[in-house]
XYZ file of C-alpha atoms in Angstrom:
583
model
C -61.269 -20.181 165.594
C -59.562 -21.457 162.714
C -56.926 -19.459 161.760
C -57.009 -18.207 158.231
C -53.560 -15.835 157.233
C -52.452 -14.779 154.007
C -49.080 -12.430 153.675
C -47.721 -10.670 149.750
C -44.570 -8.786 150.015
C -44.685 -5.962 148.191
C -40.754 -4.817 148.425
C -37.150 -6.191 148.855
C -36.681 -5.883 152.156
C -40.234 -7.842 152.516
C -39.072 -10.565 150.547
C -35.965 -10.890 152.950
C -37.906 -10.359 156.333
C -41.081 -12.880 154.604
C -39.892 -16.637 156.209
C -38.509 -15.239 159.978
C -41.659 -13.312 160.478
C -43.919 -16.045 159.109
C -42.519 -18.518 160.679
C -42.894 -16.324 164.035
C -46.578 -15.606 162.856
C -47.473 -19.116 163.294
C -45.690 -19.431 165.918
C -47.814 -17.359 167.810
C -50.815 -18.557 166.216
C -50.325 -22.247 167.356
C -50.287 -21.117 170.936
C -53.441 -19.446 170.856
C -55.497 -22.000 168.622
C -54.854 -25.723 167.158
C -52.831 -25.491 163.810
C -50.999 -28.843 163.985
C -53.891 -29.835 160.958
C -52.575 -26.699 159.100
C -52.073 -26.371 155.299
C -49.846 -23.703 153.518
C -48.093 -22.661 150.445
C -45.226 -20.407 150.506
C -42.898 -18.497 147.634
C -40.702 -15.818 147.604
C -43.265 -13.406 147.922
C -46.262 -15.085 148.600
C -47.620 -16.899 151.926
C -51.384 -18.559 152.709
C -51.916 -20.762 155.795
C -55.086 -22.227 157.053
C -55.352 -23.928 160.324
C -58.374 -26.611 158.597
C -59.630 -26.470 162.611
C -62.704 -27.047 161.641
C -62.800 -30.436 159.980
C -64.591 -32.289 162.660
C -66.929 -29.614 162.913
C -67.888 -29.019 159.234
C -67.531 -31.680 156.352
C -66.828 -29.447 153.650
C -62.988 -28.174 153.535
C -61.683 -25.092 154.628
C -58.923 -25.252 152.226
C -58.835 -26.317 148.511
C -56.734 -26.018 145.573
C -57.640 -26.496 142.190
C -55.960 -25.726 138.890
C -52.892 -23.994 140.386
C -54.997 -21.653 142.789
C -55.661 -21.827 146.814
C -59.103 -21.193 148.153
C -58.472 -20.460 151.845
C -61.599 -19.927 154.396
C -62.209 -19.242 158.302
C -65.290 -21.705 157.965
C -67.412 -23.467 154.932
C -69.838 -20.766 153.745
C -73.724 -21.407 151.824
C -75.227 -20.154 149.520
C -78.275 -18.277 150.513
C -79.932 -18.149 147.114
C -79.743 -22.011 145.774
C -79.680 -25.297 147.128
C -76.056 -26.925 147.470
C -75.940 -30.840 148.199
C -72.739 -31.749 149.832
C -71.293 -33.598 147.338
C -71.662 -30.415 145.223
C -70.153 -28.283 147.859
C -66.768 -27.474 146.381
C -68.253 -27.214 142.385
C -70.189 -24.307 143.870
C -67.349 -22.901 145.975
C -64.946 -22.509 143.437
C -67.374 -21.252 141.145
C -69.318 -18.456 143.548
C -66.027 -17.139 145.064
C -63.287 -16.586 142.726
C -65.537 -13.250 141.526
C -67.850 -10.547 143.333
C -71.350 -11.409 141.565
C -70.568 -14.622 143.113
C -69.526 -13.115 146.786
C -72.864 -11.411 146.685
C -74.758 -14.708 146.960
C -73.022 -16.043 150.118
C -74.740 -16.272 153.647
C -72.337 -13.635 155.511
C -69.873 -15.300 158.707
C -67.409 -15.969 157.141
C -64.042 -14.789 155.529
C -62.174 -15.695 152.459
C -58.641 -15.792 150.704
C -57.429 -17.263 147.499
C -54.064 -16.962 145.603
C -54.078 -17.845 142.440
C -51.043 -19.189 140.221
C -50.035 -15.926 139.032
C -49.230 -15.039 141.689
C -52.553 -12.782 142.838
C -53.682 -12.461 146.104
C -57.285 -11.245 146.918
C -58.840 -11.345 150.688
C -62.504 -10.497 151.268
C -64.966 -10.368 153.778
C -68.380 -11.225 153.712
C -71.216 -9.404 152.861
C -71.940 -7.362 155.943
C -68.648 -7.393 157.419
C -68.981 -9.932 160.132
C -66.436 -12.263 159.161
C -63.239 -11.436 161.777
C -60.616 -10.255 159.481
C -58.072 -8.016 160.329
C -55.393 -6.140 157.908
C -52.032 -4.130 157.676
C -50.831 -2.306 154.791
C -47.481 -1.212 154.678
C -44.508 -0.517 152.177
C -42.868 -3.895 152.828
C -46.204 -5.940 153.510
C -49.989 -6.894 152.688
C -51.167 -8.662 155.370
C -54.557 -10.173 156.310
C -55.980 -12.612 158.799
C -58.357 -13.280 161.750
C -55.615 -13.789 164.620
C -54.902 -10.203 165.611
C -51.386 -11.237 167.128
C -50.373 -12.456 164.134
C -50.983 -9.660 162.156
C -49.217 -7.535 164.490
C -45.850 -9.254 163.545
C -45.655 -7.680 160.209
C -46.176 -3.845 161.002
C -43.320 -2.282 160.445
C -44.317 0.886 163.078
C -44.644 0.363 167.045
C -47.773 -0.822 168.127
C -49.906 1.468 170.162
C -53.148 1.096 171.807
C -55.817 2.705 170.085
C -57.526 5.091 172.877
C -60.367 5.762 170.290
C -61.526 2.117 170.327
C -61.362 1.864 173.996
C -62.876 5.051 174.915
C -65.797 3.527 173.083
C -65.746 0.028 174.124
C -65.566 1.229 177.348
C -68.829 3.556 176.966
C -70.685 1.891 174.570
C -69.795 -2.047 175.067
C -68.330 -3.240 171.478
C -65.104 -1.814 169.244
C -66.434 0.944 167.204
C -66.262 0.849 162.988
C -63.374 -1.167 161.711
C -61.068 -0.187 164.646
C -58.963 -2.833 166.433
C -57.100 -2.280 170.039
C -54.433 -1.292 168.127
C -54.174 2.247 166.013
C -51.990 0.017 163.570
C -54.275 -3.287 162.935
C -57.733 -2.040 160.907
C -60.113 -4.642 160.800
C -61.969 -5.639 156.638
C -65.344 -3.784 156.446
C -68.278 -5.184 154.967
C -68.029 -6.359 151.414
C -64.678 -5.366 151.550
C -61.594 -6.779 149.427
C -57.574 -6.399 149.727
C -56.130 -7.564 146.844
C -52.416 -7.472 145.210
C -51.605 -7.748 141.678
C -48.976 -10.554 140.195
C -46.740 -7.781 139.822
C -47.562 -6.250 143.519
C -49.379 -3.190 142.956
C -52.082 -3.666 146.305
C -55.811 -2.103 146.161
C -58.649 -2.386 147.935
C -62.699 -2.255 146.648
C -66.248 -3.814 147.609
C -68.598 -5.768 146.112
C -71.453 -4.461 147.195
C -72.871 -0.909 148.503
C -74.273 -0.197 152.127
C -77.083 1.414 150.308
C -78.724 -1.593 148.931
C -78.857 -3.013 152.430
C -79.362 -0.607 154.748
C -80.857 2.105 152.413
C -84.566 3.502 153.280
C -87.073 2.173 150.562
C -90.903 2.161 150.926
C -91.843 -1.433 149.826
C -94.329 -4.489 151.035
C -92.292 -7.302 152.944
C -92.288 -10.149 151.842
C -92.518 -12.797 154.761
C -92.723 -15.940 152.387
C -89.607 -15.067 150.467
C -88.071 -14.481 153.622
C -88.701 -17.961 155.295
C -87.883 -19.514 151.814
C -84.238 -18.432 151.997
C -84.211 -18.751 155.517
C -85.369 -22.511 154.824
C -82.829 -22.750 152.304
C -79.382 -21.278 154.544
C -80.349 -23.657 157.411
C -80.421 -27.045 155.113
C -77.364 -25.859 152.950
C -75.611 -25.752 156.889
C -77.084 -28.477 157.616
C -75.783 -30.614 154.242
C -72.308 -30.052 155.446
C -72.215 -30.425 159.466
C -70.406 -33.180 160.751
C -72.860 -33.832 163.339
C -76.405 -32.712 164.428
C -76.077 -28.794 165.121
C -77.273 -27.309 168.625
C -80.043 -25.100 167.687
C -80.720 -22.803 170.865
C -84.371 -22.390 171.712
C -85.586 -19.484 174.745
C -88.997 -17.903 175.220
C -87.701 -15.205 173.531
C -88.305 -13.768 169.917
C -85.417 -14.270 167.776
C -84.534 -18.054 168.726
C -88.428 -18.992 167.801
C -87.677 -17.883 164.049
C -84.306 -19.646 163.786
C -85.372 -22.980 164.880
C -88.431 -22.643 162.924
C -86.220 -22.079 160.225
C -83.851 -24.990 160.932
C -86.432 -27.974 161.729
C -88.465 -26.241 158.436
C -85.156 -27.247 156.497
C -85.402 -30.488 157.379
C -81.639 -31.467 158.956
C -81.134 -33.069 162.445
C -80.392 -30.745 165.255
C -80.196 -30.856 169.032
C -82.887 -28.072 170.302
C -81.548 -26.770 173.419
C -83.008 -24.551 175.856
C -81.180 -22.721 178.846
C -83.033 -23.731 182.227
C -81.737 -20.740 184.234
C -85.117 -18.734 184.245
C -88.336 -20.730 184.756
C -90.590 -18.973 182.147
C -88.532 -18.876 179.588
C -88.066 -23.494 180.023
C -92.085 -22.803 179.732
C -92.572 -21.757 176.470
C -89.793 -23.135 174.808
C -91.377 -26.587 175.903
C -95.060 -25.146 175.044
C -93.247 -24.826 171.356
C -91.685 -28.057 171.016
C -94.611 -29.811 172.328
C -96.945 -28.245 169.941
C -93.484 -29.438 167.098
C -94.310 -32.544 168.552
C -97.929 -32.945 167.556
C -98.190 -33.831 164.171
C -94.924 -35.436 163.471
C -92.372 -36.641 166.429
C -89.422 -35.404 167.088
C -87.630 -38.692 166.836
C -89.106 -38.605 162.942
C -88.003 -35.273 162.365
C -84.285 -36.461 163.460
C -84.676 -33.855 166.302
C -83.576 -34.297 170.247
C -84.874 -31.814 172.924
C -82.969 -30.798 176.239
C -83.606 -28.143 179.019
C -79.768 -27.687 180.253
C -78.434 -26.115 183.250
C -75.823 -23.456 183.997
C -72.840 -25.364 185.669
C -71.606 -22.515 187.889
C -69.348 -24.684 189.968
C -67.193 -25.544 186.586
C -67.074 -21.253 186.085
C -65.263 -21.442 189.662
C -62.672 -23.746 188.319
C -61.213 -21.096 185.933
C -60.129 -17.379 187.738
C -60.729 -14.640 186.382
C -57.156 -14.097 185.980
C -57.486 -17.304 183.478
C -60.334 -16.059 182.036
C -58.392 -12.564 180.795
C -55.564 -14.748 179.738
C -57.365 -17.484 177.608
C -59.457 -14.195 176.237
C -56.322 -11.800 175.465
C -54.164 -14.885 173.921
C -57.427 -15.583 171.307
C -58.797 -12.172 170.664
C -56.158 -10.060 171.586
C -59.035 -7.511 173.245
C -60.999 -7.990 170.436
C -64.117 -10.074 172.102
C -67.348 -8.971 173.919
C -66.569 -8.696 177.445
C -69.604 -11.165 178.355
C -67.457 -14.226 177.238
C -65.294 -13.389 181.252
C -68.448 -14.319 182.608
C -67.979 -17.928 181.974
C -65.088 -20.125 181.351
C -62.816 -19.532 178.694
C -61.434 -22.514 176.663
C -59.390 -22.858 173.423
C -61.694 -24.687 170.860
C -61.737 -28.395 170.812
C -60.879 -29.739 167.544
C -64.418 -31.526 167.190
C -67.702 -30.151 167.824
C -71.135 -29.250 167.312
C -72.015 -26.210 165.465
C -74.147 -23.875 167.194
C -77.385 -22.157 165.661
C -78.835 -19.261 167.875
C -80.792 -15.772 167.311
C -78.224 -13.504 167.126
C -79.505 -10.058 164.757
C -82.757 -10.666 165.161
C -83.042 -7.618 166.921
C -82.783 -5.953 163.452
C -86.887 -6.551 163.258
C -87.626 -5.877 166.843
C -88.678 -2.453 167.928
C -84.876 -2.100 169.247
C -84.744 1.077 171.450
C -88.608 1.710 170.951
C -90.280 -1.294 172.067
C -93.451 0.094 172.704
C -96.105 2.567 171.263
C -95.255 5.027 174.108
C -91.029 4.752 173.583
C -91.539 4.803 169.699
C -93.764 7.900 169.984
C -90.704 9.475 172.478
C -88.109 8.837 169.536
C -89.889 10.490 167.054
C -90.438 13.603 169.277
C -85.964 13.981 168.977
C -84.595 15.684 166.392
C -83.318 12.085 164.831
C -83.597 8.641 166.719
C -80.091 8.107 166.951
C -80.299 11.227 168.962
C -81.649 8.102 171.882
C -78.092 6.540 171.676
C -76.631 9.641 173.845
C -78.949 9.283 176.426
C -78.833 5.244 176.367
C -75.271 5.472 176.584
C -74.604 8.011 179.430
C -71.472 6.925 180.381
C -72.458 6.911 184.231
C -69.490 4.706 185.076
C -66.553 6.553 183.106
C -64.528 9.486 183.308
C -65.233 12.469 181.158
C -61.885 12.214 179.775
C -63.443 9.146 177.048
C -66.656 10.942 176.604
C -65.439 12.957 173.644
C -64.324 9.524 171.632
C -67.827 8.214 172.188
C -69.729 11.184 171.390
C -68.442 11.573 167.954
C -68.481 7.668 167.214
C -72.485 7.851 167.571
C -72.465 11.454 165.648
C -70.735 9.205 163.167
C -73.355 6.203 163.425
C -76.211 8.775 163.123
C -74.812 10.434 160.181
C -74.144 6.953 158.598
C -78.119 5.929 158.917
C -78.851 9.566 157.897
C -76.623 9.370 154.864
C -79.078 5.337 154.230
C -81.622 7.994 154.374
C -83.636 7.440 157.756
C -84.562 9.786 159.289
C -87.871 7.666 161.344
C -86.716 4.972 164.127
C -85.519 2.506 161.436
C -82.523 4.247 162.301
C -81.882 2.745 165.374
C -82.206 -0.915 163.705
C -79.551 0.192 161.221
C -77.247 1.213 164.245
C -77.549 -1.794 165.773
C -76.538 -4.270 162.994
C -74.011 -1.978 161.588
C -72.235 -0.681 165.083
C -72.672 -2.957 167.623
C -73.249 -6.783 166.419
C -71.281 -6.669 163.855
C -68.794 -6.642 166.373
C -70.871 -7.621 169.430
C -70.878 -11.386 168.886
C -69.324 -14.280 169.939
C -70.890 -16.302 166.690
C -67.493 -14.459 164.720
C -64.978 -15.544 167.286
C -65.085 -19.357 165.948
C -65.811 -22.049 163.171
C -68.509 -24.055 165.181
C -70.898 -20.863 164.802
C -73.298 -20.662 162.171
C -75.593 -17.197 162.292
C -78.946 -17.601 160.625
C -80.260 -14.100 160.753
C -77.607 -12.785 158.782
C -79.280 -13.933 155.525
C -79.556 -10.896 153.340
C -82.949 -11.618 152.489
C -84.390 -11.594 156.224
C -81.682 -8.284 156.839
C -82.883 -6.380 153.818
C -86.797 -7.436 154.510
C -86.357 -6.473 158.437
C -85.160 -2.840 157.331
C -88.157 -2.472 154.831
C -90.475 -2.906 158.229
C -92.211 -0.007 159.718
C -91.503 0.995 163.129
C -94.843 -0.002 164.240
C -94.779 -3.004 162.450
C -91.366 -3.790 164.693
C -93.400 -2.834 167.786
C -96.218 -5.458 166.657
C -93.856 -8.278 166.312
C -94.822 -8.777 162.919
C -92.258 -10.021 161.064
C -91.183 -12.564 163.884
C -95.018 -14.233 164.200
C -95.230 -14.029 160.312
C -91.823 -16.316 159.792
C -92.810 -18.583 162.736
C -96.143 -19.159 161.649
C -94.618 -19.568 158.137
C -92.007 -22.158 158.950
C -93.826 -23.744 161.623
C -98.047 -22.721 161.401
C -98.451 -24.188 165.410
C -95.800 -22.010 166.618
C -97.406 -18.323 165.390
C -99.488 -18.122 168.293
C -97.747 -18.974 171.406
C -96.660 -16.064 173.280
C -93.508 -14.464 173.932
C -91.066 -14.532 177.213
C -89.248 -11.731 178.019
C -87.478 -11.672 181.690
C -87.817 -8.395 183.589
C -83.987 -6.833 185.248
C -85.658 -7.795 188.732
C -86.508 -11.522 187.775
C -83.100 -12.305 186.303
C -81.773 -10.464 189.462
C -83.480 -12.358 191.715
C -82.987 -15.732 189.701
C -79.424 -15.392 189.241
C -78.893 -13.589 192.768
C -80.096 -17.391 194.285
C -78.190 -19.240 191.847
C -74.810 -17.161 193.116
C -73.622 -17.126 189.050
C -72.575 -13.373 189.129
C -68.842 -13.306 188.211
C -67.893 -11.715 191.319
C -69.346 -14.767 192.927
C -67.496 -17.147 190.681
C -64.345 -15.307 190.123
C -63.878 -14.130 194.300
C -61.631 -11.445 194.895
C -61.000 -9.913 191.395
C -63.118 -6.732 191.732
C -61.297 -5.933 194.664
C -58.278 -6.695 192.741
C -58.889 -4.739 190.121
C -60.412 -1.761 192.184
C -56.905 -1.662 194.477
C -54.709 -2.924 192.731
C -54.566 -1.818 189.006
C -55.010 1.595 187.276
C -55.152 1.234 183.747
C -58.856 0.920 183.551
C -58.861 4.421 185.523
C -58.021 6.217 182.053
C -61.616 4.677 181.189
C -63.686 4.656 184.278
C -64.314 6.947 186.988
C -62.836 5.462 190.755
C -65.871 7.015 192.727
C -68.493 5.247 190.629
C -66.617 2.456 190.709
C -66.267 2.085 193.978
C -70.178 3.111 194.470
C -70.392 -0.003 192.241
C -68.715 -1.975 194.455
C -71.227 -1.418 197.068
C -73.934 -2.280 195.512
C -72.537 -5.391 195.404
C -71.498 -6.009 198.636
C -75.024 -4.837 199.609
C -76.499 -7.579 197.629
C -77.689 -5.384 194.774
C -75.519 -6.232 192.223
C -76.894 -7.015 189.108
C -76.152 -7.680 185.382
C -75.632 -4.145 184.438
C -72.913 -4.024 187.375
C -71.436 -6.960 185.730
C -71.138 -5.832 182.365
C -69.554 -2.818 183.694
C -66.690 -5.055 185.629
C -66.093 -7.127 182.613
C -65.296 -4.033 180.044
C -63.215 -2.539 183.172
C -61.170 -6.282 183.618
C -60.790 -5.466 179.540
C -59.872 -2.460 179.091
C -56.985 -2.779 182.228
C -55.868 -5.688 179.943
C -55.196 -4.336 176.808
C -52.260 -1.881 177.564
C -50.156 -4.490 178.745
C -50.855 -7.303 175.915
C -50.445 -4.617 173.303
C -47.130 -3.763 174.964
C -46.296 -7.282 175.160
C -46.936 -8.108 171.559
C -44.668 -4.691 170.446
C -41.785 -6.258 172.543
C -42.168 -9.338 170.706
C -42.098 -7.327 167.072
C -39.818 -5.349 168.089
C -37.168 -7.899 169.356
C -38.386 -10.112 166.400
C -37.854 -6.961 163.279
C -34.183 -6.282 165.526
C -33.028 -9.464 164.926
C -34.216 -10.316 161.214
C -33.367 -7.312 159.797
C-alpha cells in the first residue's frame, strides 16, 4: 500500500502535540510499509505525507505540487470519461481533482488529499467509496489516511474494539458500513470529503448521491456505451503502467469481460490464468486461442501463461506470520482469505494486477437461476435471502443481534434506492460487502476495472432475468472481442474444488499445521464470536477428510477476530504511553 496521511490541527494543544505524534505516525507507518521514498510538507498546523510506493509500479506520480498546493494520492487515478495520454497525465490531474464536477469523472480505487497554500485541507474518497481511507475527528485533530495504525495515534480517547464490526465480520465475512475494528477510527464513505478551512473550521460533504448510482430506474442498457468506457479506463491504466499489467483470465464470467476490455484497449498485458482446476485452464485457453486467430498475440503486445499454485512456498510462512504480516498492514481491516496464502509487505516494483472483481453486480447474485429468482420474489423483499444465507451456523447467539440489524440496515438502504425486485440483492453486494471485501483496495499495484461507473450504473439498470441470462457479460465480450461471445462459461461445483484442492493438500490447515488446534485450545477471544461446539464439530470434519472451503473461511475470520483484541490493545498502549509523554 502506499501510505497516503494528511493531519490539520484544529486547537492549541494540537499545534503543540502536531510534530511528536507525527513523527510517531510515521514511525509506525515505515514498519508496516516502505516510506523511505516518502514526500511531506509540514507547518505549524498542517501535515501531508505520501509514501510515492508506487513509482515502479505506476509512471504517473503519486505526489505533485504545483502553484503552492500538494496533490497527495494512494495510487494514479483515470479518467473514465476521456482519453488521457501520459504525458498529459498531470494537466488532467490537477485540473479534474481540485473540484467535485471533476471527482465525478474519476474511475473509483483510489483516494485523494490536497492542501493548498492557504492553508486548506480537503480529503476525499472516490466515487463509490472503495478507496481505503480512514478518519478521526476530534477537538485537537483532523486526521485522515489509509494506515489504520497511524490514525490511531491522534485520537485523543482510548481505543476500543468495536464489537459491532466484529459481530458482523464474524457472521457475514467483511466489516459492515464505514466501521473500522475500532469504535474510534470511521472509515470515508463513498463520495465522501473531510475538509478544514484556512482558518480551521472542519466539515464534511459528498460529491455525488447514492441515488444516481444505485437508484431503481426503468431504462434500455446500453452495452456499447458500456464497452466504450470500459475500452477507455483500461488504455488510460494502461498509458501510465510501468510495465505490462497481469490481466487475470478463468473460465469464469467476470474475468472474460475485463480482459476483453483490456486487449480491446490496446496496451500490453500478461494474461494469466490459475491452473488449479482443469476446466477452468480449458476455456480460458479456448478464449485466447480463438484471441489468437486473427491477429497474434505477439502483435497485440500480449503474453499468455497457465500458472500454478506454489503450496510448498505457503508452508514457508506460519500462520502465526501470516496474522502478524496481516495485523501490522491492515490492522484487522482485510478479508480473511488473504491467511490462506503468504503474506508479504509490497515490493517496491511490480506489476499491476487487472482481475474481475464487481462483476457480480450483473450476475444473478443470490438468484442464479429461474427457479432461485422465482424463490426471492415469493419473500416479502429479497434482502429478506441475506438472513437465511447468513445463518450464523458457526457463532454464538450472543453476535447475532449486531448482524441482524446490519442487513435490516442494508435492506432498508436498497429499499430507500427504491428496489423492491431482486436488483436488491446486486445493490447489497457492491455497497456491503465488496466495497470492503477486496484485496484490489489493500495496495497500489491493483487496478479494478468493473468499478467504472458506466458498467456499475448500466449493471443496476438490468433486469433480474436479464442477470440470470448472462446478458450483459456475453453482450460486452462479444462487443470487445466478437470471437469470445460464444464460448461457454466455467463454473466449479463445491465438490470439484473439494476434491481438486483436497489432492493438491492447499487447505490452510494443511499448510499452516497445528494452528486450528492452536486456536481451538489455546485461545478464547474468538469464543465471544463463535460457538466452541460447532467449532469443534468443525474440526472434525476436517480430521475426517471433509474439510472444505467453507470450513476454511470459517477458521480464517475465527484466526481474525482472536487477533484483533490484542493489536487494538497494543496500539492503545502505544497512544497512550505516546499522549503521556508529549503532553
Amino acid at each position: 500500500m502506499n501510505v497516503n496521511f494528511c493531519v490539520a490541527a484544529l486547537s492549541q494543544r494540537g499545534r503543540n502535540l502536531l510534530p511528536a505524534i507525527w513523527e510517531e505516525a510515521l514511525r509506525r507507518g515505515g514498519e508496516a510499509y516502505d516510506t523511505t521514498n516518502g514526500a511531506s510538507l509540514v507547518t505549524e498546523d498542517r501535515a501531508v505525507f505520501n509514501a510515492r510506493a508506487a513509482d515502479g509500479i505506476w509512471k504517473a506520480p503519486t505526489w505533485i505540487e504545483s502553484d503552492g498546493d500538494v496533490l497527495a494520492l494512494s495510487q494514479p487515478p483515470v479518467s473514465y470519461v476521456e482519453e488521457v495520454a501520459e504525458e498529459a497525465w498531470t494537466e488532467w490531474t490537477l485540473r479534474t481533482l481540485r473540484d467535485d464536477a471533476g471527482r465525478r469523472s474519476v474511475h473509483p480505487g483510489y483516494f485523494g488529499i490536497q492542501l493548498s497554500r492557504d492553508g486548506s485541507l480537503e480529503a476525499w474518497n472516490d466515487l463509490f467509496g472503495f478507496g481505503r481511507s480512514y478518519y478521526v475527528h476530534n477537538d485537537d485533530f483532523v486526521v485522515v489516511g489509509n494506515q489504520i495504525a497511524m490514525v490511531s495515534l491522534f485520537c485523543s480517547e482510548p481505543l476500543t474494539v468495536d464489537e459491532y464490526g466484529c459481530d458482523v465480520q464474524a457472521q457475514i465475512g467483511f466489516w459492515p458500513e464505514n466501521n473500522s475494528p475500532m469504535e474510534q477510527i470511521t472509515r470515508l464513505g463513498a463520495a465522501e470529503v473531510v475538509s478544514v478551512s484556512a482558518d480551521g473550521v472542519a466539515h464534511r460533504r459528498t460529491y455525488s448521491s447514492p441515488k444516481e448510482w444505485f437508484g431503481y430506474r426503468e431504462v434500455e442498457p446500453d452495452f456499447q456505451a458500456v464497452a466504450d468506457s470500459l475500452r477507455l479506463s483500461a488504455s488510460n491504466c494502461g498509458a501510465i503502467a510501468v510495465e505490462p499489467p497481469a490481466v487475470h483470465l478463468s473460465g469464469g464470467q467476470d474475468s472474460r469481460v475485463t480482459a476483453a476490455a483490456w486487449i480491446a484497449g490496446g496496451k500490453p498485458a500478461r494474461v494469466i490464468t490459475n491452473g488449479t482446476l482443469p476446466g477452468e485452464v480449458a476455456i480460458a485457453q479456448q478464449l485466447m486461442d480463438a484471441l489468437d486467430e486473427k491477429i497474434s498475440l505477439e502483435d497485440r503486445g500480449i503474453t499468455y501463461k497457465i500458472k500454478e499454485s506454489n503450496v510448498a512456498e505457503y508452508a514457508e510462512f506460519s500462520m502465526e506470520d501470516r496474522l502478524r504480516t496481516a495485523m501490522l498492514m491492515w490492522d484487522g481491516d482485510f478479508a480473511t482469505g488473504n491467511l490462506k496464502g503468504p503474506v508479504r509487505m509490497p515490493p517496491r516494483r511490480g506489476r499491476l494486477t487487472i482481475g474481475g472483481a464487481n462483476g457480480e453486480v450483473m450476475h444473478g447474485i443470490h438468484y442464479a437461476t429461474e427457479a432461485t429468482l422465482e424463490a426471492v420474489r415469493k419473500l416479502s423483499h429479497p434482502v429478506d435471502k441475506l438472513f437465511k444465507q447468513f445463518p450464523g451456523r458457526y457463532n454464538t447467539a450472543e453476535s447475532r443481534p449486531n448482524a441482524v440489524a446490519y442487513l435490516e440496515r442494508c435492506k432498508q438502504f436498497t429499499i430507500d434506492m427504491g428496489h423492491t425486485d431482486a436488483t436488491a440483492l446486486n445493490v447489497f453486494q457492491m455497497t456491503s460487502k465488496y466495497r470492503r471485501w477486496i484485496n484490489n483496495q489493500m495496495g497500489a499495484a491493483y487496478f479494478i476495472l468493473l468499478l467504472n461507473p458506466v458498467f456499475v450504473r448500466t449493471s443496476l439498470d438490468l433486469t433480474p432475468e436479464q442477470r440470470v441470462d448472462r446478458l450483459m457479460q456475453r453482450k460486452l465480450a462479444g462487443a470487445l472481442i466478437p470471437s469470445w461471445e460464444d464460448i461457454p462459461y466455467y463454473k466449479s461445483t463445491l465438490a470439484e474444488s473439494t476434491t481438486i484442492n483436497k489432492a493438491k493438500a492447499n487447505r490452510s490447515w494443511e499448510t499452516a499445521p497445528g494452528y486450528m488446534e492452536h486456536l481451538l485450545q489455546d485461545r478464547s477471544r474468538w469464543k465471544r464470536y463463535f460457538d466452541p461446539a460447532k467449532m469443534h464439530e468443525l474440526e472434525e470434519a476436517v480430521y475426517m477428510g471433509e474439510g472444505h472451503r467453507g470450513h476454511e473461511t470459517i477458521l480464517h475470520h475465527a484466526y481474525t477476530l482472536d487477533a484483533i483484541p490484542d493489536h487494538v490493545a497494543h496500539l492503545e498502549h502505544m497512544r497512550r504511553a505516546l499522549w503521556a509523554r508529549v503532553s
